[in-house]
Tab-separated table of C-alpha atoms and ligand atoms in Angstrom:
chain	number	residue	atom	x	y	z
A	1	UNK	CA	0.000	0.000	0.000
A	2	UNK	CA	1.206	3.650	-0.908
A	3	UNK	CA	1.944	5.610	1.576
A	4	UNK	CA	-0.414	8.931	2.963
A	5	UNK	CA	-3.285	7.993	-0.529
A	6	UNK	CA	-5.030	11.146	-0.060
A	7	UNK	CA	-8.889	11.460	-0.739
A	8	UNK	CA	-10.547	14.444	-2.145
A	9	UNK	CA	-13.706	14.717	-0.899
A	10	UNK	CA	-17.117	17.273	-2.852
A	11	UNK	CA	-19.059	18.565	-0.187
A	12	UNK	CA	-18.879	19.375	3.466
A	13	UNK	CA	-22.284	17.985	4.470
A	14	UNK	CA	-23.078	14.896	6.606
A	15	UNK	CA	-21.950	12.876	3.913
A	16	UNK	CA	-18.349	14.486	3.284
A	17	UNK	CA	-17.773	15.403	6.940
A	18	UNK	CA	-18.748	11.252	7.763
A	19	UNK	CA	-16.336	9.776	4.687
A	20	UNK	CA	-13.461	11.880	6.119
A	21	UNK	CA	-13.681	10.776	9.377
A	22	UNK	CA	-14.104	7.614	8.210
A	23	UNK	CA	-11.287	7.744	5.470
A	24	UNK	CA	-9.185	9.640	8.644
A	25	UNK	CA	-9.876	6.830	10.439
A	26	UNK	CA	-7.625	4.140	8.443
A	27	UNK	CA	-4.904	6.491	7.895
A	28	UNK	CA	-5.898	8.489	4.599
A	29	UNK	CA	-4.889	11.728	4.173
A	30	UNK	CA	-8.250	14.299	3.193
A	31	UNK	CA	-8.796	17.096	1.428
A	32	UNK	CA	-12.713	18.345	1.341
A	33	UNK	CA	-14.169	21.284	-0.892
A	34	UNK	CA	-17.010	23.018	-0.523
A	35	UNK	CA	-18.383	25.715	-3.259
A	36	UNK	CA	-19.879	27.785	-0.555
A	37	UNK	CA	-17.927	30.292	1.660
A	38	UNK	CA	-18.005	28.012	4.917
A	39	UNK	CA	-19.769	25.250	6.466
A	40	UNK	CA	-23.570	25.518	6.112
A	41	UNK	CA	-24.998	26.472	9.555
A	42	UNK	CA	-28.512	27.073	8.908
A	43	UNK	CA	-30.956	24.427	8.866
A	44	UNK	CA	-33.580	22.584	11.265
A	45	UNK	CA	-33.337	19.081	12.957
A	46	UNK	CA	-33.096	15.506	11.784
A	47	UNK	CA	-33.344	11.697	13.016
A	48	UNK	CA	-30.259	10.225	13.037
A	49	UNK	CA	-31.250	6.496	13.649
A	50	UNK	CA	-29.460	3.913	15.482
A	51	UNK	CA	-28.010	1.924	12.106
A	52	UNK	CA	-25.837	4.892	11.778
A	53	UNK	CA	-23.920	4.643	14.763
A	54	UNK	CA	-23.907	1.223	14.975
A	55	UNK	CA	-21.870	0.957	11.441
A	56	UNK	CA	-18.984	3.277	12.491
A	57	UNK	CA	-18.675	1.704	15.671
A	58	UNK	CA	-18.721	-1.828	14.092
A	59	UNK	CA	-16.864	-1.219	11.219
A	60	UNK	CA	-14.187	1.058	11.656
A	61	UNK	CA	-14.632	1.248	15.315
A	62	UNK	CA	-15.678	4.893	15.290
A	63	UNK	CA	-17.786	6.284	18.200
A	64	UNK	CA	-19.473	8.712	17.013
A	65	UNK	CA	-21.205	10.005	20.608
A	66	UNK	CA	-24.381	11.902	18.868
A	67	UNK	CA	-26.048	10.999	22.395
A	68	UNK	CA	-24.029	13.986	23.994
A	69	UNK	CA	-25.055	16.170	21.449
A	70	UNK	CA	-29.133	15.480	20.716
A	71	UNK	CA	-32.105	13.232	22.453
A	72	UNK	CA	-32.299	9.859	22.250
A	73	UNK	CA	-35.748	8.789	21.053
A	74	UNK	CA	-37.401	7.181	24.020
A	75	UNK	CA	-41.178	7.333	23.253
A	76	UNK	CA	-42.082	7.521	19.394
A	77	UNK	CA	-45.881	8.284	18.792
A	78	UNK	CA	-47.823	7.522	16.045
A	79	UNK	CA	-51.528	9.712	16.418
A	80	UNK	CA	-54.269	10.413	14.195
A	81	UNK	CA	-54.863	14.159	13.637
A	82	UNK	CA	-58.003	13.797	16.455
A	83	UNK	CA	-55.311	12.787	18.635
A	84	UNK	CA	-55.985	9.127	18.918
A	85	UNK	CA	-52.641	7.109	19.455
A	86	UNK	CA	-52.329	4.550	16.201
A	87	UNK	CA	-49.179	3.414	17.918
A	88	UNK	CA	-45.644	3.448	20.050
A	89	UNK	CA	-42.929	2.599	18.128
A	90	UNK	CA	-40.234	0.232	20.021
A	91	UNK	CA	-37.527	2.375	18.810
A	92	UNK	CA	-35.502	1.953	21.446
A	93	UNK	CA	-36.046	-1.274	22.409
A	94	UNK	CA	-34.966	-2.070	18.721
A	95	UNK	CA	-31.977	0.293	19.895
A	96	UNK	CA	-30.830	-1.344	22.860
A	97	UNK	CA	-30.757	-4.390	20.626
A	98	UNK	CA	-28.695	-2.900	18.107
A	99	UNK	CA	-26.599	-1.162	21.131
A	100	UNK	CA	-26.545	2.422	19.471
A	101	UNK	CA	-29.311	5.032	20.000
A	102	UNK	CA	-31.658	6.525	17.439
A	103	UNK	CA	-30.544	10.642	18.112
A	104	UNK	CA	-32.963	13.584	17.528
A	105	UNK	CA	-31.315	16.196	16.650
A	106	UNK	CA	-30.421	19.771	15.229
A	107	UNK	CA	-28.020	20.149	12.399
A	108	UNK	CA	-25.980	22.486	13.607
A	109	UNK	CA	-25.192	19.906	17.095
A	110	UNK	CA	-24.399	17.032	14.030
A	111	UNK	CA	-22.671	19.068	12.610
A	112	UNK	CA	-20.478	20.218	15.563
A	113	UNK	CA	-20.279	16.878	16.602
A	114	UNK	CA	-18.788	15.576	12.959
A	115	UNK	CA	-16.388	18.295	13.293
A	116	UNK	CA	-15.234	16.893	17.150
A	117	UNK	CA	-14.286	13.563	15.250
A	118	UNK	CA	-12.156	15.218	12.320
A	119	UNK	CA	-8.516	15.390	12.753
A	120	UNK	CA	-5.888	17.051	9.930
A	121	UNK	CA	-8.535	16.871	7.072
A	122	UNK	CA	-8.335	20.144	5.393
A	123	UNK	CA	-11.661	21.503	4.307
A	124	UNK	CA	-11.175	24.734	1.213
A	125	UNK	CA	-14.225	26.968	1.221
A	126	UNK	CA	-15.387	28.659	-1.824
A	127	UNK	CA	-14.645	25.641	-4.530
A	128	UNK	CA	-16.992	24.433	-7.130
A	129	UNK	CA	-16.024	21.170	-8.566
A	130	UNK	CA	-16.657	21.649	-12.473
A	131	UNK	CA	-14.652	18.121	-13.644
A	132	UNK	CA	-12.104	15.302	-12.695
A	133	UNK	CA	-9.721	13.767	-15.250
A	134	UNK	CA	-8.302	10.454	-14.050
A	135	UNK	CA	-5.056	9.296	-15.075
A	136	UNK	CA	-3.086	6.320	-14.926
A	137	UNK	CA	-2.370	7.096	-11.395
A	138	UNK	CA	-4.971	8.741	-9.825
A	139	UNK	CA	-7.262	12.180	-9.689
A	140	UNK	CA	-6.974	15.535	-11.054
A	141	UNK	CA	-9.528	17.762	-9.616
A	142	UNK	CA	-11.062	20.903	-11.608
A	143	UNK	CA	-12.319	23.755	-10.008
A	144	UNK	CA	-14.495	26.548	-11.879
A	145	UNK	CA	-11.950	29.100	-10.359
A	146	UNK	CA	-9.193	27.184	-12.760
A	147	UNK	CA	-7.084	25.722	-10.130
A	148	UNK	CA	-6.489	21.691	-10.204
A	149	UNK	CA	-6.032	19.576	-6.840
A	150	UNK	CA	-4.300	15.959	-7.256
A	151	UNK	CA	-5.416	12.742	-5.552
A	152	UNK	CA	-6.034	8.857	-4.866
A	153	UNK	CA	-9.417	8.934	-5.121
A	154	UNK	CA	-12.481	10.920	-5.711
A	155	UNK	CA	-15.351	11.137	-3.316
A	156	UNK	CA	-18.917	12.281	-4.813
A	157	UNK	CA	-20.756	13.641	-1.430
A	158	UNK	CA	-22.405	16.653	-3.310
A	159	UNK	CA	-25.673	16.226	-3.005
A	160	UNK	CA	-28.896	15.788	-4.503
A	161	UNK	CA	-27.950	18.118	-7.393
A	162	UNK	CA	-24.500	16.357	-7.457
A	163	UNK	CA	-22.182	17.455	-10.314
A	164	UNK	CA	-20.209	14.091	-9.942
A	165	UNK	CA	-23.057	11.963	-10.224
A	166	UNK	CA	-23.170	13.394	-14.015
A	167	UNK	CA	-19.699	13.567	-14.695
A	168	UNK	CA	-19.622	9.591	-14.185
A	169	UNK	CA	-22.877	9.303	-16.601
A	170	UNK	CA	-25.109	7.763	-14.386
A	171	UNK	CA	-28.550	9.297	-14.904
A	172	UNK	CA	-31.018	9.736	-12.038
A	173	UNK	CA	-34.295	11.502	-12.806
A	174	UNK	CA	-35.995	14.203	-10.359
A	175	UNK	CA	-39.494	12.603	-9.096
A	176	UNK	CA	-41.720	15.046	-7.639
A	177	UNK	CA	-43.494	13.636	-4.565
A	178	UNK	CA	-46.563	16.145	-4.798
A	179	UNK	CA	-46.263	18.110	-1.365
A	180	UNK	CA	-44.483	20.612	0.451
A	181	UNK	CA	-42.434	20.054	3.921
A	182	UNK	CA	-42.237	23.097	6.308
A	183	UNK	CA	-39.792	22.688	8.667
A	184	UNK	CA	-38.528	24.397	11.864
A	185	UNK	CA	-36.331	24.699	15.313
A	186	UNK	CA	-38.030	26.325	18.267
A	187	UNK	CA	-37.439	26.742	22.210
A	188	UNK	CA	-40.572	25.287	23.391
A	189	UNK	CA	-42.139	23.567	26.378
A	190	UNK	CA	-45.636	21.169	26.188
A	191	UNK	CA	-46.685	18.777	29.274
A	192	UNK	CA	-46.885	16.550	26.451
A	193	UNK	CA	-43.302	16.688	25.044
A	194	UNK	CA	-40.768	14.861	27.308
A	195	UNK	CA	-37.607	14.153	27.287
A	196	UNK	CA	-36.823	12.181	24.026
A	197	UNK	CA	-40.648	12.345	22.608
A	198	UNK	CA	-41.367	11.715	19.172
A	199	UNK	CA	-44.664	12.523	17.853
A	200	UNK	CA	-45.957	11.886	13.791
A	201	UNK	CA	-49.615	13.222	13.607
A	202	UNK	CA	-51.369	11.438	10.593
A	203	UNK	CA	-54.209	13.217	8.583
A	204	UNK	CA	-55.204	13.642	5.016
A	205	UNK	CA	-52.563	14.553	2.648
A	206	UNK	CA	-51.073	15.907	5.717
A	207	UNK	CA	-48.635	15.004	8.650
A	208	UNK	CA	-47.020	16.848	11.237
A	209	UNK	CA	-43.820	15.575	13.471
A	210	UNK	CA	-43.004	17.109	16.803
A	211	UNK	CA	-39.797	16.185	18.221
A	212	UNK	CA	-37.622	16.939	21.323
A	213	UNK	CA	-34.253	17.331	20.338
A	214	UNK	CA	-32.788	18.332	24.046
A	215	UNK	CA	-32.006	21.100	25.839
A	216	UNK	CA	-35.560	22.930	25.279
A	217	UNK	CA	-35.150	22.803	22.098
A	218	UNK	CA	-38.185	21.009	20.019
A	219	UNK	CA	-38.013	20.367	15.679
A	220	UNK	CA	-41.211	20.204	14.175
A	221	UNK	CA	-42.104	19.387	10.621
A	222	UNK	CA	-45.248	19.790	8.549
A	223	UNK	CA	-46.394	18.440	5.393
A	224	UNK	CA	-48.865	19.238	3.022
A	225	UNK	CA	-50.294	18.150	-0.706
A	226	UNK	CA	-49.396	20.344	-3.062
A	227	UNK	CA	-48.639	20.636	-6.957
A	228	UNK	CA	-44.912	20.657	-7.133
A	229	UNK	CA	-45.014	24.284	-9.095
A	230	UNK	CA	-47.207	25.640	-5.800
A	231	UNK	CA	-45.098	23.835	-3.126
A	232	UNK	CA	-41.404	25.490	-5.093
A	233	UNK	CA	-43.325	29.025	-4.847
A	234	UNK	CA	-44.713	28.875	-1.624
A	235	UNK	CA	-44.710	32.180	0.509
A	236	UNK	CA	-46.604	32.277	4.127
A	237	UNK	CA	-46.756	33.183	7.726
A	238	UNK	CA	-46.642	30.578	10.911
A	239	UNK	CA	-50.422	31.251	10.366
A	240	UNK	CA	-50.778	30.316	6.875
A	241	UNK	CA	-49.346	27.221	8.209
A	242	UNK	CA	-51.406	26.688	11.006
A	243	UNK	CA	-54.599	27.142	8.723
A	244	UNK	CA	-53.815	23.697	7.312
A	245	UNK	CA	-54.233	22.162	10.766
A	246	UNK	CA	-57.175	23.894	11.941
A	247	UNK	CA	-58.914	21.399	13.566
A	248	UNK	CA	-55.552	19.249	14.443
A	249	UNK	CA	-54.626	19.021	18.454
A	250	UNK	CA	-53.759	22.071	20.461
A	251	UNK	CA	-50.136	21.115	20.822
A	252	UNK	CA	-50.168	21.488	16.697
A	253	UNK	CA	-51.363	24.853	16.528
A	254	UNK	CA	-49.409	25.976	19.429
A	255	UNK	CA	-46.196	24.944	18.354
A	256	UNK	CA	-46.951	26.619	14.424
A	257	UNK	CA	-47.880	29.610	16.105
A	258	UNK	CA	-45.045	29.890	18.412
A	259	UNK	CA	-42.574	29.656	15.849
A	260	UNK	CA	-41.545	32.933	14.212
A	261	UNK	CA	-42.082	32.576	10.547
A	262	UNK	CA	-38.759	33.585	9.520
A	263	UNK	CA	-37.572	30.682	10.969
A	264	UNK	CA	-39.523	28.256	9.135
A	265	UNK	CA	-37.744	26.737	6.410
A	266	UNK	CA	-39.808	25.396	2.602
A	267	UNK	CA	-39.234	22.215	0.874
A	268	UNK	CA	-40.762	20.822	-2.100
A	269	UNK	CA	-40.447	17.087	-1.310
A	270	UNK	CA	-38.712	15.125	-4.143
A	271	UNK	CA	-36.405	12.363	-4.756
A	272	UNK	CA	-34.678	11.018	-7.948
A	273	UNK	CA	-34.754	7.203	-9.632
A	274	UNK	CA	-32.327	4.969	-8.033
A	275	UNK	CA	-28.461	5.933	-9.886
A	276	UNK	CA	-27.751	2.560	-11.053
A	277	UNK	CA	-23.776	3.634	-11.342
A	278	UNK	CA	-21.974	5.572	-9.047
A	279	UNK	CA	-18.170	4.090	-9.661
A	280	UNK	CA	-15.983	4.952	-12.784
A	281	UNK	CA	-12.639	3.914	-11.597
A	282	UNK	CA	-11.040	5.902	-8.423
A	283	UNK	CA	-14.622	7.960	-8.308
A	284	UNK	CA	-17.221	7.054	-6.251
A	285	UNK	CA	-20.853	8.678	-4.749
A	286	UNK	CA	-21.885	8.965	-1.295
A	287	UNK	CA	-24.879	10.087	0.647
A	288	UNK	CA	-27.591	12.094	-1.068
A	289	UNK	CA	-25.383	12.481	-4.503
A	290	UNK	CA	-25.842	8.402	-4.755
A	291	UNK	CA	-29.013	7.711	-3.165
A	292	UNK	CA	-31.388	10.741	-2.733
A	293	UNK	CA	-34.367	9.889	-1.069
A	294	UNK	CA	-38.041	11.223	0.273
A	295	UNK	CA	-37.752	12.002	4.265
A	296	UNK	CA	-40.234	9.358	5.134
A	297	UNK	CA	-37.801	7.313	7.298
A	298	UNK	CA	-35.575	9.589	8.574
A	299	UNK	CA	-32.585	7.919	6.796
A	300	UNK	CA	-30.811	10.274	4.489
A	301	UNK	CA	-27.920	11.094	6.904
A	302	UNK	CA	-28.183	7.457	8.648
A	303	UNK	CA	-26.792	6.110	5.031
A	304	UNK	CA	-24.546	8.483	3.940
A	305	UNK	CA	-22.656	7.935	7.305
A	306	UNK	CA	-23.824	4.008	6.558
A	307	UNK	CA	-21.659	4.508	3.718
A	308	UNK	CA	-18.931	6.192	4.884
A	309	UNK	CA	-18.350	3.601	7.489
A	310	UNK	CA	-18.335	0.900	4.287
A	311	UNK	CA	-16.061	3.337	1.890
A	312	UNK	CA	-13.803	3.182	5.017
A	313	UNK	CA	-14.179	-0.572	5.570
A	314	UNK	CA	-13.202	-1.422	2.098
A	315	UNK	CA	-10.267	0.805	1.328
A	316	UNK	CA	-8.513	0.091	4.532
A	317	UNK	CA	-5.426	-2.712	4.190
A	318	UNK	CA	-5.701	-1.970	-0.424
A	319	UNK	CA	-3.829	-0.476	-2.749
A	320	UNK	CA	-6.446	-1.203	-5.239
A	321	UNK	CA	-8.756	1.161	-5.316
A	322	UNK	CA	-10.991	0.933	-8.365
A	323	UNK	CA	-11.531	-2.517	-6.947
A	324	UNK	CA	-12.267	-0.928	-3.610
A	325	UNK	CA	-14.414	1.187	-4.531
A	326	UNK	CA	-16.633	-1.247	-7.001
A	327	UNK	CA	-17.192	-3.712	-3.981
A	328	UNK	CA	-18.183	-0.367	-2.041
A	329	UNK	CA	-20.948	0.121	-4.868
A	330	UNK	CA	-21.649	-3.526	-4.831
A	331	UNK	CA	-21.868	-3.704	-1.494
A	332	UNK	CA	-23.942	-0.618	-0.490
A	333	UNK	CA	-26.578	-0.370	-3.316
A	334	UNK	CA	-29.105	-3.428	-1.989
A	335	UNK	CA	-29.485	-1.561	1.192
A	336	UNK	CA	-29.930	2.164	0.101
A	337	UNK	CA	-32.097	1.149	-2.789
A	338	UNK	CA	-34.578	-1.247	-0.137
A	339	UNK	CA	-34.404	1.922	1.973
A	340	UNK	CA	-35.280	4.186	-0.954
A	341	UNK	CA	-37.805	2.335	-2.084
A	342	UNK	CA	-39.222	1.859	1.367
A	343	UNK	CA	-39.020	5.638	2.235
A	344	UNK	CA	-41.335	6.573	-1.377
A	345	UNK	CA	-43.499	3.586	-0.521
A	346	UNK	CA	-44.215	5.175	3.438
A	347	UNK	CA	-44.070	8.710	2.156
A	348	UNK	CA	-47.116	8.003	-0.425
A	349	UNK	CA	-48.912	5.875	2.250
A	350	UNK	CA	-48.545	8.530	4.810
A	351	UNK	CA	-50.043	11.752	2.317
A	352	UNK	CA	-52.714	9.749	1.404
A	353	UNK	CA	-55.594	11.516	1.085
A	354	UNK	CA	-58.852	9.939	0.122
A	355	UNK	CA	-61.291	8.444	2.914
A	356	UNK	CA	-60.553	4.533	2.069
A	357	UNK	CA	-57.095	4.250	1.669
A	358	UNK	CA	-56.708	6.569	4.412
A	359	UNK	CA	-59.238	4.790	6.898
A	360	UNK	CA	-57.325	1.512	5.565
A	361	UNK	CA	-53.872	3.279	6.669
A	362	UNK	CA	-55.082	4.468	10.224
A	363	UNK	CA	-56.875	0.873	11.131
A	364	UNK	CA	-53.964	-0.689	9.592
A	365	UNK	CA	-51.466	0.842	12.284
A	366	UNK	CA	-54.015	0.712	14.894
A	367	UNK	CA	-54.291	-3.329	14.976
A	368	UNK	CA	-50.957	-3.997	13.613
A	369	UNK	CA	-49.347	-6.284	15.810
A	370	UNK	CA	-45.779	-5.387	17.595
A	371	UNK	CA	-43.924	-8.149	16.238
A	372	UNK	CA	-45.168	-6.752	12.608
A	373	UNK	CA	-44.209	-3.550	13.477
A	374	UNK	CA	-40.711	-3.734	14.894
A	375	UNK	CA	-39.856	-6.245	11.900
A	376	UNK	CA	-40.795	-3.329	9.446
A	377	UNK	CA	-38.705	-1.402	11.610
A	378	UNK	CA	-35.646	-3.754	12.246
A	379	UNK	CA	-35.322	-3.123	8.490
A	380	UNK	CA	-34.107	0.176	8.489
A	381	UNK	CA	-32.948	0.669	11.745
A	382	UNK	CA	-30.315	-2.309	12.232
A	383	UNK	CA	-27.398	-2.351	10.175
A	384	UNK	CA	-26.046	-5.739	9.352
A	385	UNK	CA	-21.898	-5.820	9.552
A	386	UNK	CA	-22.150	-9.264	8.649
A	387	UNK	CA	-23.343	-8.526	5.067
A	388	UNK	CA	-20.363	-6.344	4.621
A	389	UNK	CA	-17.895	-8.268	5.938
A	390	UNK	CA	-18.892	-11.262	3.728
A	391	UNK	CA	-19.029	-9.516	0.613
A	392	UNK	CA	-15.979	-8.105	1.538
A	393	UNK	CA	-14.628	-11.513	1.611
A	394	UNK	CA	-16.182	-12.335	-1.400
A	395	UNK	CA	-13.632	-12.613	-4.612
A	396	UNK	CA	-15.621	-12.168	-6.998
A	397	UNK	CA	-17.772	-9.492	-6.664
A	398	UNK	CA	-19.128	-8.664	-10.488
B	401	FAD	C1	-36.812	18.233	4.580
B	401	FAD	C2	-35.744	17.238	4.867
B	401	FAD	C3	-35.757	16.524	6.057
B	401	FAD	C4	-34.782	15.542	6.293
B	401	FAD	N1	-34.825	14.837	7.460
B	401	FAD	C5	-33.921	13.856	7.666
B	401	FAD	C6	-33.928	13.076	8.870
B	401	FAD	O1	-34.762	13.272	9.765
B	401	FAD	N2	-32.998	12.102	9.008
B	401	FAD	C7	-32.057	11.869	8.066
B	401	FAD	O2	-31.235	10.956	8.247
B	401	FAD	N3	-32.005	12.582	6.924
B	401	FAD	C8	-32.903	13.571	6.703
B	401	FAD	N4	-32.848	14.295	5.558
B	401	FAD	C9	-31.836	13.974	4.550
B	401	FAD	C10	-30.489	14.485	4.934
B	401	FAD	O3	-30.523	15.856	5.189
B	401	FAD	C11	-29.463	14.188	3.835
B	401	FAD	O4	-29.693	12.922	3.312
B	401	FAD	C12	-28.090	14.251	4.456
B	401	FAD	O5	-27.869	15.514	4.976
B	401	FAD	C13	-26.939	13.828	3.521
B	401	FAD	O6	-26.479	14.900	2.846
B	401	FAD	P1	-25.178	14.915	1.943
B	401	FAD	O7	-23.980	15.258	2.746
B	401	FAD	O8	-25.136	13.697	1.109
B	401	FAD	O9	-25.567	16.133	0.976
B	401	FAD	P2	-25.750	17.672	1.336
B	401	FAD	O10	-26.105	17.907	2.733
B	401	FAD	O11	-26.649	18.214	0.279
B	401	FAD	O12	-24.285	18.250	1.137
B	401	FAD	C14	-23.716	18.403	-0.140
B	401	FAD	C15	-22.664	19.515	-0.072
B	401	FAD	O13	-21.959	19.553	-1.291
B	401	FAD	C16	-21.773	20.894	-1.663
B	401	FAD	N5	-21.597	20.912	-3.135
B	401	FAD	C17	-22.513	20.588	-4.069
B	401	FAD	N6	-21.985	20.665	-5.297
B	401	FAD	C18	-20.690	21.059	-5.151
B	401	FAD	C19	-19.615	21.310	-6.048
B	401	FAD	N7	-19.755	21.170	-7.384
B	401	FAD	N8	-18.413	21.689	-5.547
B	401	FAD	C20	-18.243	21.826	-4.211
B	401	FAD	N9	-19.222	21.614	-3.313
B	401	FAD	C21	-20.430	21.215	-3.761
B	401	FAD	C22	-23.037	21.588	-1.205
B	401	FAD	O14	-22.873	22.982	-1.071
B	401	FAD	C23	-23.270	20.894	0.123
B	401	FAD	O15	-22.638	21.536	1.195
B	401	FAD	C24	-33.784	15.294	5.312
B	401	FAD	C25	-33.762	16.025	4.115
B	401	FAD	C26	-34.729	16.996	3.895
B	401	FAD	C27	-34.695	17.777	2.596
């Protein structure tokens, strides 16, 4: 093996912060760019669900601590919009099995918490990746500002709009989902939020999540159908919002109302179809740029630092990296198309909004046994390091 391979990594989101630590982690040397002028520091909360722990810690040893910095989920509620309860979700009992926590928590505090685990990785500011040229011996790096960075290997963790993702040829098509996601941080207190509470109201065409995410700190999201040129264009107040959920559950309202609007951040919800390639020799794709998914489970981050953990697994101990990187691919693509597949299949259940399938939906999770339930769960929220490790073992992997 060469001595110091460096890896240049696109993007400094969860994705590229989570492959450098990983690629830090078995002795690589790092160099992340980002096009915008620092690290992003806006933004609202996000799940971050026990698989993704568990695969740093069991793969490349890696703790990654989120517990210190977010809630852990101990009560998960699934209510109709009247307030009924459908269901409790044994998150953490599915947790304790997996021995990592599912972690609520804000963006900024995963962020911070990324950056705790980072060592010499040097992250340059203000540099749009426009093109790579491989050679015989590795990566040369183009920058629309006409400068040219050298490395091992090239790591794709640019996002859903990724520029990497085309330069390799792989298509993947936008798919509008058909509804908007408001979404928003706010210092708030409720009898009925304790510490670690997880809340999904269900209704028609539209959901609403209330979450603790510690320290008084709660992150709701709302959904709503909508045409995807409406949901793009939308403009409103916390009280155009709470007009949606008129006759939804105090806490609802409550929450909308006491969160100031400017602090509410749009979405049009949308994913893309699954990129069926995201190798070409010493280039690879991580996190949203190779698997861009609808919110429904909560897993977006989970897999991209799911797949650091396994870009990090597979190039440790090689100096063959196109090889590494194909088993990566081969390796990763069952799981984060199941879970993409899983998360458009939940998020068109869950925005249903027609009296039958709806009425099915709510009765459905209403008698649905535990043992059905925490299977459907187990599938997501356990990663499996014995699937890696064998097809890591495996010779041939085409
Ligand atoms: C509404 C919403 C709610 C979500 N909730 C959850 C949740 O609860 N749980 C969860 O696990 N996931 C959630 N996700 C998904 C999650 O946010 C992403 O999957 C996750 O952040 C992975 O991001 P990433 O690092 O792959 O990409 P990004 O965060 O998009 O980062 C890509 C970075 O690359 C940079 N970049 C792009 N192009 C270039 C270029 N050419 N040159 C240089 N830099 C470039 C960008 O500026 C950006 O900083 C949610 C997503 C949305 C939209």
């Amino acid at each position: 093996m060469s001595k110091n391979p460096t890896a240049l990594i696109i993007g400094t989101g969860v994705g590229g912060l989570s492959a450098a630590i990983a690629l830090e982690n078995i002795g690589w040397s790092v160099q992340l760019f980002e096009k915008s002028d620092g690290l992003r520091t806006t933004g609202s909360g996000l799940s971050v669900m026990s698989n993704a722990s568990a695969a740093m810690k069991k793969l490349l040893g890696i703790d990654l601590d989120l517990k210190s910095y977010g809630a852990e989920i101990h009560n998960f509620e699934i209510r109709h919009k009247s307030g009924i309860l459908l269901k409790r979700l044994p998150m953490q009992e599915i947790s304790n099995q997996q021995g990592a926590p599912c972690i609520c928590i804000s963006r900024e505090k995963l962020q911070q918490s990324l950056l705790n685990h980072l060592g010499d990785t040097s992250m340059i500011f203000g540099k749009r990746a426009v093109g790579y040229v491989e050679t015989t011996d590795g990566i040369q790096l183009n920058f629309d500002d006409g400068t040219v960075y050298h490395g091992d290997i090239l790591v794709g963790a640019d996002g859903f709009y990724s520029s990497i993702r085309e330069s390799i040829g792989t298509e993947s098509i936008i798919q509008e989902a058909g509804y908007i996601c408001w979404l928003a941080l706010v210092k708030y207190s409720h009898p009925q939020i304790t510490q670690g509470y997880v809340v999904h109201y269900w209704g028609s065409g539209k959901r609403i999540g209330i979450i603790d995410i510690g320290n008084g700190w709660v992150y709701w999201w709302g959904t709503a159908n909508m045409s995807p040129y409406e949901a793009k264009s939308w403009q409103g107040t916390n009280k155009d919002i709470a007009e949606f959920y008129s006759s939804w559950p105090d806490l609802v309202l409550d929450i909308i109302l006491s969160t100031d609007s400017t602090s509410i951040i749009t979405v049009d919800a949308k994913d893309r179809t699954f990129p069926e390639t995201w190798t070409k020799g010493r280039v690879t794709l991580l996190g949203d740029a190779a698997h861009p998914m609808l919110t429904s489970l909560g897993q977006g981050a989970g897999l991209s630092i799911e797949d650091a953990a396994v870009l990090g697994y597979v190039l440790r101990n090689t100096d063959d990296y196109t090889e590494a990187l194909k088993r990566y691919e081969v390796i990763r693509q069952p799981r984060a198309r199941a879970i993409v597949n899983a998360s458009r299949a939940l998020s068109e259940i869950e925005q249903y909004d027609s009296l039958v399938p709806r009425l099915k939906r709510d009765m459905g999770m209403l008698f649905a046994s535990q043992k059905t339930i925490r299977d459907k769960l187990k599938e997501s929220l356990l990663f499996n390091d014995i699937i890696v490790q064998d097809n890591y073992n495996t010779k041939n992997i085409y």
